[in-house]
CSV table of C-alpha atoms in Angstrom, one decimal:
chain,number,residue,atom,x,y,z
X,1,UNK,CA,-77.3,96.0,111.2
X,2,UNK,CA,-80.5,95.6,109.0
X,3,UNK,CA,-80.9,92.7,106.9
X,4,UNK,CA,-82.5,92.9,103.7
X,5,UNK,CA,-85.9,90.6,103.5
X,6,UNK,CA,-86.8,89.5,100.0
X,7,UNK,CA,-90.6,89.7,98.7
X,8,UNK,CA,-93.5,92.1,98.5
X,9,UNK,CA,-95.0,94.6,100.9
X,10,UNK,CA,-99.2,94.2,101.3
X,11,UNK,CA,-99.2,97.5,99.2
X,12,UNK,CA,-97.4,96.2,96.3
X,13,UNK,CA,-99.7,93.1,96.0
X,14,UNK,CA,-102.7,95.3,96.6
X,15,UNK,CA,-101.8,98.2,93.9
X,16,UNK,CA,-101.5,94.7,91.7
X,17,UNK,CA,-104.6,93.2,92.4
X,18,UNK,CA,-106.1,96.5,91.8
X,19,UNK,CA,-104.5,97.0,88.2
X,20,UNK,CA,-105.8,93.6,87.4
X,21,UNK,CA,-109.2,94.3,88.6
X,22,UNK,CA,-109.4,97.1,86.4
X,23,UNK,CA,-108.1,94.9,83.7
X,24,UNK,CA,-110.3,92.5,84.4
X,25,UNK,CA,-113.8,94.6,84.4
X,26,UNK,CA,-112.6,96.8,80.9
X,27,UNK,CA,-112.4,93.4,78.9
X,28,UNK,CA,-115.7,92.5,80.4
X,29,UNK,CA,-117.6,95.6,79.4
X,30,UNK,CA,-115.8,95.3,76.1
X,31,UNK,CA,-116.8,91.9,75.4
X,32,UNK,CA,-120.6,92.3,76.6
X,33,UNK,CA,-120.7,95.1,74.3
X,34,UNK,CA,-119.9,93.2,71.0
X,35,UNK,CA,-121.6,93.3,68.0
X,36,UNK,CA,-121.3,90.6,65.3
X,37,UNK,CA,-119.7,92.0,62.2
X,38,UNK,CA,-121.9,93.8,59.6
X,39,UNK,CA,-123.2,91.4,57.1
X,40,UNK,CA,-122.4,88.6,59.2
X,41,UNK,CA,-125.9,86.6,59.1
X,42,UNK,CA,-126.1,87.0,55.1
X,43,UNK,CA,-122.5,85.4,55.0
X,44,UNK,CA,-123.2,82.4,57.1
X,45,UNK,CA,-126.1,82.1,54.8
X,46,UNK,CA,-124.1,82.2,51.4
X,47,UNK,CA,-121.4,79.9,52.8
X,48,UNK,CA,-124.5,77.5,54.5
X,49,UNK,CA,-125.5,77.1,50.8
X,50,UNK,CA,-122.0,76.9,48.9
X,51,UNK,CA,-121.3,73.6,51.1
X,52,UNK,CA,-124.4,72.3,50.4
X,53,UNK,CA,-124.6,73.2,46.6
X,54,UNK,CA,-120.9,71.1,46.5
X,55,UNK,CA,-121.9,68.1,49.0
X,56,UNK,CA,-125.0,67.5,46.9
X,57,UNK,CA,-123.7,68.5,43.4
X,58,UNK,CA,-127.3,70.1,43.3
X,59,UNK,CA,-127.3,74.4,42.0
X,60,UNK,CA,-129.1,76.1,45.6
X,61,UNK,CA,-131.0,79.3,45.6
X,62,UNK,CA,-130.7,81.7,48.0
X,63,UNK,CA,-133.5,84.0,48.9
X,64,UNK,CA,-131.9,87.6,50.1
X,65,UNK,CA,-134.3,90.0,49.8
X,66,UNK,CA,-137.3,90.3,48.0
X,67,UNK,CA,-136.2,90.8,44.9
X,68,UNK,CA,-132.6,89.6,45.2
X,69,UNK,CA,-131.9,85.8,44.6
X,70,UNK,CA,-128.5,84.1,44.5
X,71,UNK,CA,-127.9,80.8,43.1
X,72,UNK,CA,-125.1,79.1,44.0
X,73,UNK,CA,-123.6,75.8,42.1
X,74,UNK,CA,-122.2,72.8,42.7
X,75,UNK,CA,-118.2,74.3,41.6
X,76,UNK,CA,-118.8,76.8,44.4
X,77,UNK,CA,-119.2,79.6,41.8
X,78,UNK,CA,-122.7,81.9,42.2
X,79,UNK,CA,-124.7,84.4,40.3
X,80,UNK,CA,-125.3,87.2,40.0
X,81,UNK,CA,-121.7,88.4,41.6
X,82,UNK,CA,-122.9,91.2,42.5
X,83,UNK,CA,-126.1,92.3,44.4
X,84,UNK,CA,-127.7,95.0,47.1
X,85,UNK,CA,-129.6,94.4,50.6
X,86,UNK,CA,-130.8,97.4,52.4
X,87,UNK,CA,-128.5,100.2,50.1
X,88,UNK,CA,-125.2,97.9,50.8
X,89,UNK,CA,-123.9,96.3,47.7
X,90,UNK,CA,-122.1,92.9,47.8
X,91,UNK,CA,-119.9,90.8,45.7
X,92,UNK,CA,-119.0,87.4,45.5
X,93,UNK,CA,-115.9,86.1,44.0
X,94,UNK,CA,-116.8,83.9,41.4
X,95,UNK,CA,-113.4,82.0,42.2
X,96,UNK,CA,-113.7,81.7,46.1
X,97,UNK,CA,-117.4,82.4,46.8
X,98,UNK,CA,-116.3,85.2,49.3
X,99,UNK,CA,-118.8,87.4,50.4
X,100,UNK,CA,-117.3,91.4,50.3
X,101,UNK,CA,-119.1,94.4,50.7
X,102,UNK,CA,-118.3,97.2,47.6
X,103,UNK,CA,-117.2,100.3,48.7
Protein backbone atom coordinates (compact mmCIF):
# COMPACT_ATOMS: atom_id res chain seq x y z
CA UNK A 1 0.00 0.00 0.00
CA UNK A 2 1.90 3.06 -1.52
CA UNK A 3 0.48 6.43 -1.15
CA UNK A 4 0.82 8.88 -3.68
CA UNK A 5 2.97 12.14 -2.60
CA UNK A 6 2.13 15.33 -4.46
CA UNK A 7 5.10 17.74 -5.79
CA UNK A 8 8.30 17.63 -7.81
CA UNK A 9 11.20 15.33 -7.91
CA UNK A 10 14.93 17.28 -7.69
CA UNK A 11 15.13 16.30 -11.38
CA UNK A 12 12.06 18.04 -12.54
CA UNK A 13 13.05 21.31 -10.77
CA UNK A 14 16.58 20.93 -12.09
CA UNK A 15 15.60 20.14 -16.00
CA UNK A 16 13.47 23.57 -15.20
CA UNK A 17 16.02 25.65 -13.84
CA UNK A 18 18.08 24.46 -16.68
CA UNK A 19 15.47 25.47 -19.51
CA UNK A 20 15.32 28.83 -17.90
CA UNK A 21 18.95 29.25 -17.77
CA UNK A 22 19.12 28.72 -21.27
CA UNK A 23 16.34 31.17 -21.71
CA UNK A 24 17.83 33.40 -19.77
CA UNK A 25 21.49 33.62 -21.43
CA UNK A 26 19.88 33.58 -25.37
CA UNK A 27 17.85 36.91 -24.49
CA UNK A 28 21.03 38.25 -22.98
CA UNK A 29 23.26 37.66 -26.01
CA UNK A 30 20.35 38.86 -28.11
CA UNK A 31 19.92 41.99 -26.36
CA UNK A 32 23.80 42.89 -26.07
CA UNK A 33 23.93 42.39 -29.59
CA UNK A 34 21.38 45.11 -30.71
CA UNK A 35 21.81 47.61 -33.09
CA UNK A 36 19.70 50.82 -33.18
CA UNK A 37 17.61 50.90 -36.30
CA UNK A 38 19.08 52.25 -39.59
CA UNK A 39 18.51 55.85 -39.86
CA UNK A 40 17.77 56.18 -36.34
CA UNK A 41 20.17 59.22 -35.31
CA UNK A 42 18.98 61.33 -38.58
CA UNK A 43 15.31 60.74 -37.27
CA UNK A 44 15.82 61.91 -33.77
CA UNK A 45 17.37 64.83 -35.45
CA UNK A 46 14.42 65.74 -37.83
CA UNK A 47 11.91 65.16 -35.10
CA UNK A 48 14.50 67.31 -32.46
CA UNK A 49 13.86 70.14 -34.88
CA UNK A 50 10.08 69.69 -35.89
CA UNK A 51 9.27 70.27 -32.03
CA UNK A 52 11.28 73.06 -31.93
CA UNK A 53 10.33 74.73 -35.30
CA UNK A 54 6.35 74.41 -33.61
CA UNK A 55 7.33 75.43 -29.86
CA UNK A 56 9.00 78.54 -31.19
CA UNK A 57 6.94 79.28 -34.36
CA UNK A 58 10.46 79.95 -35.80
CA UNK A 59 11.30 77.80 -39.69
CA UNK A 60 14.72 75.46 -38.36
CA UNK A 61 17.39 74.21 -40.65
CA UNK A 62 18.81 71.09 -40.51
CA UNK A 63 22.28 70.41 -41.68
CA UNK A 64 22.44 66.55 -43.12
CA UNK A 65 25.12 66.20 -45.11
CA UNK A 66 27.17 68.54 -46.90
CA UNK A 67 25.20 69.42 -49.39
CA UNK A 68 21.77 68.37 -48.03
CA UNK A 69 19.75 70.88 -45.89
CA UNK A 70 16.27 70.46 -44.52
CA UNK A 71 14.22 73.26 -43.24
CA UNK A 72 11.54 72.51 -41.25
CA UNK A 73 8.49 75.07 -40.26
CA UNK A 74 6.64 76.04 -37.71
CA UNK A 75 3.15 73.83 -39.17
CA UNK A 76 5.48 70.82 -38.90
CA UNK A 77 5.77 70.62 -42.71
CA UNK A 78 9.63 70.49 -44.31
CA UNK A 79 11.45 70.90 -47.48
CA UNK A 80 12.66 69.44 -49.70
CA UNK A 81 10.53 66.06 -49.05
CA UNK A 82 12.73 64.14 -50.36
CA UNK A 83 16.59 63.91 -50.05
CA UNK A 84 19.83 61.38 -49.97
CA UNK A 85 22.65 60.62 -47.14
CA UNK A 86 25.29 58.19 -47.96
CA UNK A 87 23.25 56.53 -51.38
CA UNK A 88 19.92 56.12 -49.10
CA UNK A 89 17.07 58.32 -50.08
CA UNK A 90 14.57 59.69 -47.58
CA UNK A 91 11.17 61.17 -47.54
CA UNK A 92 9.25 63.20 -45.31
CA UNK A 93 5.65 63.48 -45.28
CA UNK A 94 4.81 66.80 -45.78
CA UNK A 95 1.54 66.07 -43.64
CA UNK A 96 3.20 64.12 -40.59
CA UNK A 97 6.82 65.00 -40.79
CA UNK A 98 7.71 61.20 -40.78
CA UNK A 99 10.98 60.29 -41.65
CA UNK A 100 10.85 56.91 -44.38
CA UNK A 101 13.51 55.55 -46.26
CA UNK A 102 12.43 55.05 -50.35
CA UNK A 103 12.77 51.90 -51.59
Amino acid sequence: MSRAVAGFTLVELLVALAIMALAAGLVTVTITTLQPPEGAELLRTIADAREAAIRDGLPVTVELGADTRVIVYPDGSATPTRFAIAGQRWEIDPWTAEVSRVP
